[in-house]
PDB file of C-alpha atoms in Angstrom:
ATOM      1  CA  TYR A   1       0.000   0.000   0.000  1.00 96.00           C
ATOM      2  CA  LEU A   2       1.234   3.472  -0.894  1.00 96.00           C
ATOM      3  CA  VAL A   3       0.109   5.981   1.751  1.00 97.00           C
ATOM      4  CA  ASN A   4       0.004   9.767   1.418  1.00 96.00           C
ATOM      5  CA  GLY A   5      -1.406  12.309   3.846  1.00 96.00           C
ATOM      6  CA  ASN A   6      -1.088  13.694   7.355  1.00 94.00           C
ATOM      7  CA  LYS A   7      -2.557  12.816  10.732  1.00 91.00           C
ATOM      8  CA  CYS A   8      -2.756  15.625  13.261  1.00 90.00           C
ATOM      9  CA  PHE A   9      -2.825  15.642  17.082  1.00 87.00           C
ATOM     10  CA  ILE A  10      -1.495  12.118  17.590  1.00 89.00           C
ATOM     11  CA  THR A  11      -1.084  11.295  21.270  1.00 84.00           C
ATOM     12  CA  LEU A  12       2.449  10.063  22.058  1.00 85.00           C
ATOM     13  CA  GLY A  13       3.307  10.328  18.364  1.00 87.00           C
ATOM     14  CA  GLY A  14       6.792  11.524  19.181  1.00 84.00           C
ATOM     15  CA  VAL A  15       7.739   8.486  21.258  1.00 90.00           C
ATOM     16  CA  ALA A  16       5.953   5.505  19.664  1.00 92.00           C
ATOM     17  CA  ASP A  17       7.693   2.835  17.612  1.00 94.00           C
ATOM     18  CA  PHE A  18       4.453   1.585  15.999  1.00 95.00           C
ATOM     19  CA  PHE A  19       1.395   3.505  14.829  1.00 94.00           C
ATOM     20  CA  SER A  20      -2.139   2.529  13.950  1.00 93.00           C
ATOM     21  CA  LEU A  21      -3.362   3.891  10.650  1.00 94.00           C
ATOM     22  CA  PHE A  22      -6.871   3.858   9.257  1.00 94.00           C
ATOM     23  CA  ALA A  23      -6.796   4.655   5.555  1.00 94.00           C
ATOM     24  CA  VAL A  24      -9.260   4.648   2.674  1.00 95.00           C
ATOM     25  CA  THR A  25      -8.361   1.750   0.415  1.00 95.00           C
ATOM     26  CA  ASN A  26     -11.556   1.783  -1.663  1.00 93.00           C
ATOM     27  CA  PRO A  27     -13.270   5.207  -1.848  1.00 92.00           C
ATOM     28  CA  GLU A  28     -16.334   3.848  -3.675  1.00 94.00           C
ATOM     29  CA  LYS A  29     -17.299   1.725  -0.646  1.00 94.00           C
ATOM     30  CA  GLN A  30     -17.359   4.700   1.755  1.00 92.00           C
ATOM     31  CA  HIS A  31     -16.902   3.432   5.363  1.00 89.00           C
ATOM     32  CA  SER A  32     -16.594  -0.147   4.107  1.00 93.00           C
ATOM     33  CA  GLY A  33     -13.564   0.969   2.113  1.00 95.00           C
ATOM     34  CA  ILE A  34     -11.432   1.811   5.157  1.00 96.00           C
ATOM     35  CA  SER A  35      -8.628  -0.540   6.161  1.00 97.00           C
ATOM     36  CA  ALA A  36      -6.479  -0.671   9.293  1.00 96.00           C
ATOM     37  CA  PHE A  37      -2.695  -0.933   9.364  1.00 97.00           C
ATOM     38  CA  ILE A  38       0.285  -0.966  11.693  1.00 97.00           C
ATOM     39  CA  VAL A  39       3.018   1.415  10.533  1.00 97.00           C
ATOM     40  CA  GLU A  40       6.530   1.037  11.892  1.00 96.00           C
ATOM     41  CA  LYS A  41       8.499   4.154  12.824  1.00 95.00           C
ATOM     42  CA  ASP A  42      11.260   3.410  10.299  1.00 95.00           C
ATOM     43  CA  THR A  43       8.889   2.944   7.325  1.00 97.00           C
ATOM     44  CA  PRO A  44      10.315   4.757   4.279  1.00 96.00           C
ATOM     45  CA  GLY A  45       8.195   7.817   3.478  1.00 97.00           C
ATOM     46  CA  PHE A  46       6.884   8.098   7.037  1.00 97.00           C
ATOM     47  CA  SER A  47       8.010  10.851   9.411  1.00 95.00           C
ATOM     48  CA  ILE A  48       7.061  12.630  12.609  1.00 94.00           C
ATOM     49  CA  GLY A  49       5.955  16.229  12.056  1.00 93.00           C
ATOM     50  CA  LYS A  50       5.732  19.152  14.412  1.00 91.00           C
ATOM     51  CA  HIS A  51       5.107  18.754  18.121  1.00 88.00           C
ATOM     52  CA  GLU A  52       1.940  20.557  19.175  1.00 85.00           C
ATOM     53  CA  ASN A  53       2.192  23.083  22.003  1.00 80.00           C
ATOM     54  CA  GLU A  54      -0.947  22.124  23.893  1.00 75.00           C
ATOM     55  CA  MET A  55      -2.515  23.795  26.858  1.00 70.00           C
ATOM     56  CA  GLY A  56      -2.440  21.032  29.486  1.00 64.00           C
ATOM     57  CA  GLN A  57      -1.474  17.375  28.992  1.00 64.00           C
ATOM     58  CA  ARG A  58       2.017  18.427  27.966  1.00 67.00           C
ATOM     59  CA  GLY A  59       3.431  15.014  28.849  1.00 71.00           C
ATOM     60  CA  THR A  60       1.595  13.276  26.009  1.00 76.00           C
ATOM     61  CA  ALA A  61       3.940  14.398  23.194  1.00 82.00           C
ATOM     62  CA  MET A  62       1.184  15.348  20.741  1.00 87.00           C
ATOM     63  CA  THR A  63       2.548  15.348  17.185  1.00 92.00           C
ATOM     64  CA  GLU A  64       1.696  15.269  13.523  1.00 94.00           C
ATOM     65  CA  LEU A  65       2.401  12.176  11.394  1.00 96.00           C
ATOM     66  CA  ILE A  66       3.407  12.640   7.764  1.00 97.00           C
ATOM     67  CA  PHE A  67       3.042  10.044   5.004  1.00 97.00           C
ATOM     68  CA  GLU A  68       4.784  10.850   1.698  1.00 98.00           C
ATOM     69  CA  ASP A  69       4.615   7.811  -0.573  1.00 97.00           C
ATOM     70  CA  ALA A  70       5.046   5.618   2.499  1.00 97.00           C
ATOM     71  CA  VAL A  71       5.104   1.956   1.546  1.00 96.00           C
ATOM     72  CA  VAL A  72       3.129  -0.139   4.039  1.00 97.00           C
ATOM     73  CA  PRO A  73       3.339  -3.891   3.328  1.00 96.00           C
ATOM     74  CA  GLU A  74       0.182  -5.993   3.112  1.00 96.00           C
ATOM     75  CA  LYS A  75       1.383  -8.041   6.115  1.00 97.00           C
ATOM     76  CA  ASN A  76       0.909  -4.875   8.241  1.00 97.00           C
ATOM     77  CA  ARG A  77      -2.812  -4.718   7.488  1.00 97.00           C
ATOM     78  CA  LEU A  78      -5.031  -5.537  10.469  1.00 95.00           C
ATOM     79  CA  GLY A  79      -7.812  -7.879   9.402  1.00 93.00           C
ATOM     80  CA  PRO A  80      -9.265  -8.084   5.917  1.00 95.00           C
ATOM     81  CA  GLU A  81      -9.277  -5.081   3.612  1.00 95.00           C
ATOM     82  CA  GLY A  82     -12.298  -2.880   4.277  1.00 95.00           C
ATOM     83  CA  GLN A  83     -12.683  -3.846   7.947  1.00 95.00           C
ATOM     84  CA  GLY A  84     -10.921  -0.746   9.322  1.00 94.00           C
ATOM     85  CA  PHE A  85     -14.111   1.111  10.242  1.00 93.00           C
ATOM     86  CA  LYS A  86     -15.313  -1.831  12.334  1.00 90.00           C
ATOM     87  CA  ILE A  87     -11.923  -1.986  14.066  1.00 90.00           C
ATOM     88  CA  VAL A  88     -11.806   1.762  14.790  1.00 89.00           C
ATOM     89  CA  VAL A  89     -15.309   1.736  16.276  1.00 86.00           C
ATOM     90  CA  GLY A  90     -14.165  -0.978  18.693  1.00 86.00           C
ATOM     91  CA  VAL A  91     -11.118   1.102  19.603  1.00 88.00           C
ATOM     92  CA  PHE A  92     -13.294   4.189  20.165  1.00 90.00           C
ATOM     93  CA  ASN A  93     -15.608   2.244  22.470  1.00 92.00           C
ATOM     94  CA  GLN A  94     -12.660   1.183  24.599  1.00 93.00           C
ATOM     95  CA  ALA A  95     -11.241   4.724  24.546  1.00 93.00           C
ATOM     96  CA  ARG A  96     -14.580   6.118  25.742  1.00 96.00           C
ATOM     97  CA  VAL A  97     -14.548   3.769  28.711  1.00 96.00           C
ATOM     98  CA  LEU A  98     -10.929   4.691  29.506  1.00 95.00           C
ATOM     99  CA  MET A  99     -11.867   8.397  29.441  1.00 95.00           C
ATOM    100  CA  ALA A 100     -14.773   7.600  31.765  1.00 97.00           C
ATOM    101  CA  VAL A 101     -12.371   5.841  34.159  1.00 96.00           C
ATOM    102  CA  GLU A 102     -10.093   8.884  34.118  1.00 94.00           C
ATOM    103  CA  ALA A 103     -13.025  11.234  34.763  1.00 96.00           C
ATOM    104  CA  GLY A 104     -14.186   9.021  37.630  1.00 97.00           C
ATOM    105  CA  GLY A 105     -10.737   9.251  39.177  1.00 96.00           C
ATOM    106  CA  VAL A 106     -10.767  13.025  38.834  1.00 95.00           C
ATOM    107  CA  ALA A 107     -14.192  13.177  40.512  1.00 97.00           C
ATOM    108  CA  GLN A 108     -13.080  10.934  43.369  1.00 97.00           C
ATOM    109  CA  SER A 109      -9.897  12.953  43.910  1.00 97.00           C
ATOM    110  CA  ALA A 110     -11.824  16.226  43.916  1.00 97.00           C
ATOM    111  CA  PHE A 111     -14.296  14.757  46.415  1.00 98.00           C
ATOM    112  CA  ASP A 112     -11.531  13.492  48.708  1.00 98.00           C
ATOM    113  CA  TYR A 113      -9.694  16.812  48.552  1.00 98.00           C
ATOM    114  CA  SER A 114     -12.800  18.870  49.286  1.00 98.00           C
ATOM    115  CA  LEU A 115     -13.921  16.562  52.112  1.00 98.00           C
ATOM    116  CA  ASN A 116     -10.529  16.821  53.810  1.00 98.00           C
ATOM    117  CA  TYR A 117     -10.646  20.594  53.437  1.00 98.00           C
ATOM    118  CA  ALA A 118     -14.177  20.753  54.856  1.00 98.00           C
ATOM    119  CA  LYS A 119     -13.089  18.688  57.872  1.00 98.00           C
ATOM    120  CA  GLU A 120     -10.222  21.101  58.588  1.00 98.00           C
ATOM    121  CA  ARG A 121     -11.972  24.397  57.802  1.00 97.00           C
ATOM    122  CA  ILE A 122     -13.536  25.874  60.925  1.00 97.00           C
ATOM    123  CA  CYS A 123     -16.512  28.194  60.535  1.00 96.00           C
ATOM    124  CA  PHE A 124     -18.535  29.575  63.439  1.00 96.00           C
ATOM    125  CA  GLY A 125     -16.543  27.373  65.814  1.00 97.00           C
ATOM    126  CA  LYS A 126     -17.018  24.008  64.069  1.00 97.00           C
ATOM    127  CA  PRO A 127     -15.797  22.148  60.935  1.00 98.00           C
ATOM    128  CA  LEU A 128     -17.733  22.748  57.720  1.00 97.00           C
ATOM    129  CA  THR A 129     -18.658  19.049  57.653  1.00 97.00           C
ATOM    130  CA  GLU A 130     -20.913  19.573  60.652  1.00 97.00           C
ATOM    131  CA  PHE A 131     -23.234  21.883  58.714  1.00 98.00           C
ATOM    132  CA  GLN A 132     -26.234  20.080  57.255  1.00 97.00           C
ATOM    133  CA  GLY A 133     -26.168  22.040  53.981  1.00 97.00           C
ATOM    134  CA  ILE A 134     -22.548  20.982  53.400  1.00 97.00           C
ATOM    135  CA  GLN A 135     -23.418  17.378  54.291  1.00 98.00           C
ATOM    136  CA  PHE A 136     -26.144  17.438  51.618  1.00 98.00           C
ATOM    137  CA  GLN A 137     -23.584  18.563  49.031  1.00 98.00           C
ATOM    138  CA  PHE A 138     -21.157  15.785  49.946  1.00 98.00           C
ATOM    139  CA  ALA A 139     -23.951  13.198  49.895  1.00 98.00           C
ATOM    140  CA  ASP A 140     -24.975  14.383  46.441  1.00 98.00           C
ATOM    141  CA  MET A 141     -21.394  14.293  45.142  1.00 98.00           C
ATOM    142  CA  ILE A 142     -20.590  10.781  46.384  1.00 98.00           C
ATOM    143  CA  THR A 143     -23.914   9.466  45.080  1.00 98.00           C
ATOM    144  CA  GLN A 144     -23.124  10.846  41.624  1.00 98.00           C
ATOM    145  CA  ILE A 145     -19.600   9.425  41.760  1.00 98.00           C
ATOM    146  CA  GLU A 146     -20.896   5.958  42.648  1.00 98.00           C
ATOM    147  CA  ALA A 147     -23.558   6.116  39.914  1.00 98.00           C
ATOM    148  CA  ALA A 148     -20.902   7.044  37.340  1.00 98.00           C
ATOM    149  CA  ARG A 149     -18.590   4.318  38.630  1.00 98.00           C
ATOM    150  CA  GLY A 150     -21.383   1.763  38.221  1.00 98.00           C
ATOM    151  CA  MET A 151     -21.999   2.873  34.640  1.00 98.00           C
ATOM    152  CA  VAL A 152     -18.275   2.666  33.867  1.00 98.00           C
ATOM    153  CA  TYR A 153     -18.046  -0.848  35.337  1.00 97.00           C
ATOM    154  CA  ARG A 154     -21.067  -1.944  33.308  1.00 97.00           C
ATOM    155  CA  ALA A 155     -19.625  -0.606  30.049  1.00 96.00           C
ATOM    156  CA  ALA A 156     -16.223  -2.177  30.734  1.00 96.00           C
ATOM    157  CA  SER A 157     -17.864  -5.494  31.620  1.00 95.00           C
ATOM    158  CA  MET A 158     -19.838  -5.463  28.373  1.00 95.00           C
ATOM    159  CA  ILE A 159     -16.644  -4.951  26.370  1.00 93.00           C
ATOM    160  CA  ASP A 160     -15.002  -7.861  28.222  1.00 92.00           C
ATOM    161  CA  LYS A 161     -17.943 -10.253  27.874  1.00 92.00           C
ATOM    162  CA  TRP A 162     -19.694  -9.328  24.626  1.00 86.00           C
ATOM    163  CA  ARG A 163     -17.194  -7.766  22.233  1.00 76.00           C
ATOM    164  CA  GLU A 164     -19.723  -7.809  19.377  1.00 76.00           C
ATOM    165  CA  SER A 165     -22.752  -6.462  21.266  1.00 85.00           C
ATOM    166  CA  GLU A 166     -24.616  -3.630  19.549  1.00 89.00           C
ATOM    167  CA  LEU A 167     -25.180  -2.110  23.009  1.00 93.00           C
ATOM    168  CA  ILE A 168     -21.486  -1.436  23.672  1.00 93.00           C
ATOM    169  CA  PRO A 169     -21.305   1.918  21.818  1.00 93.00           C
ATOM    170  CA  ARG A 170     -24.366   3.137  23.714  1.00 95.00           C
ATOM    171  CA  PHE A 171     -23.078   2.125  27.146  1.00 96.00           C
ATOM    172  CA  ALA A 172     -19.515   3.283  26.465  1.00 96.00           C
ATOM    173  CA  SER A 173     -20.849   6.684  25.387  1.00 96.00           C
ATOM    174  CA  MET A 174     -23.201   6.932  28.369  1.00 98.00           C
ATOM    175  CA  ALA A 175     -20.382   6.040  30.771  1.00 98.00           C
ATOM    176  CA  LYS A 176     -18.110   8.704  29.294  1.00 97.00           C
ATOM    177  CA  TYR A 177     -20.904  11.282  29.307  1.00 98.00           C
ATOM    178  CA  LEU A 178     -21.954  10.608  32.895  1.00 98.00           C
ATOM    179  CA  ALA A 179     -18.450  10.335  34.347  1.00 98.00           C
ATOM    180  CA  THR A 180     -17.214  13.552  32.725  1.00 97.00           C
ATOM    181  CA  LYS A 181     -20.346  15.451  33.807  1.00 98.00           C
ATOM    182  CA  VAL A 182     -19.914  14.183  37.377  1.00 98.00           C
ATOM    183  CA  ALA A 183     -16.224  15.133  37.391  1.00 97.00           C
ATOM    184  CA  MET A 184     -17.108  18.686  36.400  1.00 96.00           C
ATOM    185  CA  ARG A 185     -19.929  18.909  38.984  1.00 97.00           C
ATOM    186  CA  VAL A 186     -17.820  17.550  41.825  1.00 97.00           C
TER     187      VAL A 186
END
């Protein structure tokens, strides 16, 4: 396969030795004409482009990948030709669940930090945690965290048990949505 084009904002692009590539191999078939490949760092015609200067997540080495007549051998194709879209959807489902896990961890950390602060902060002669209104807020936060955690566990379990289930995209998306919303609320 002869590959030309660029991929932008590739996480850890500057440090990887192998890259996943989803490329159109048959334009007439639309999404059924996408194939998946593994590209090795030393592939002729392949290079790492500029490093993006992101705001936050600076440790992820976000880069551009450049393909200029890069020759990718058929043995580097993942699955049959035209199955790339199906493969990428599976990857996205797993990535959604991983983002939900990360958001759940952020929510839990924010909760723990704020609870410790509220225990130490004295107002009107007693810790904030002794005020009923503050207790309601903490009860609401931990309930939302546990609900999000349950949704994340369910989505992850579905991926483990039923890789081909049509429900996985729905539950992976719901888990990511709920967990990120909870992280922001907490």
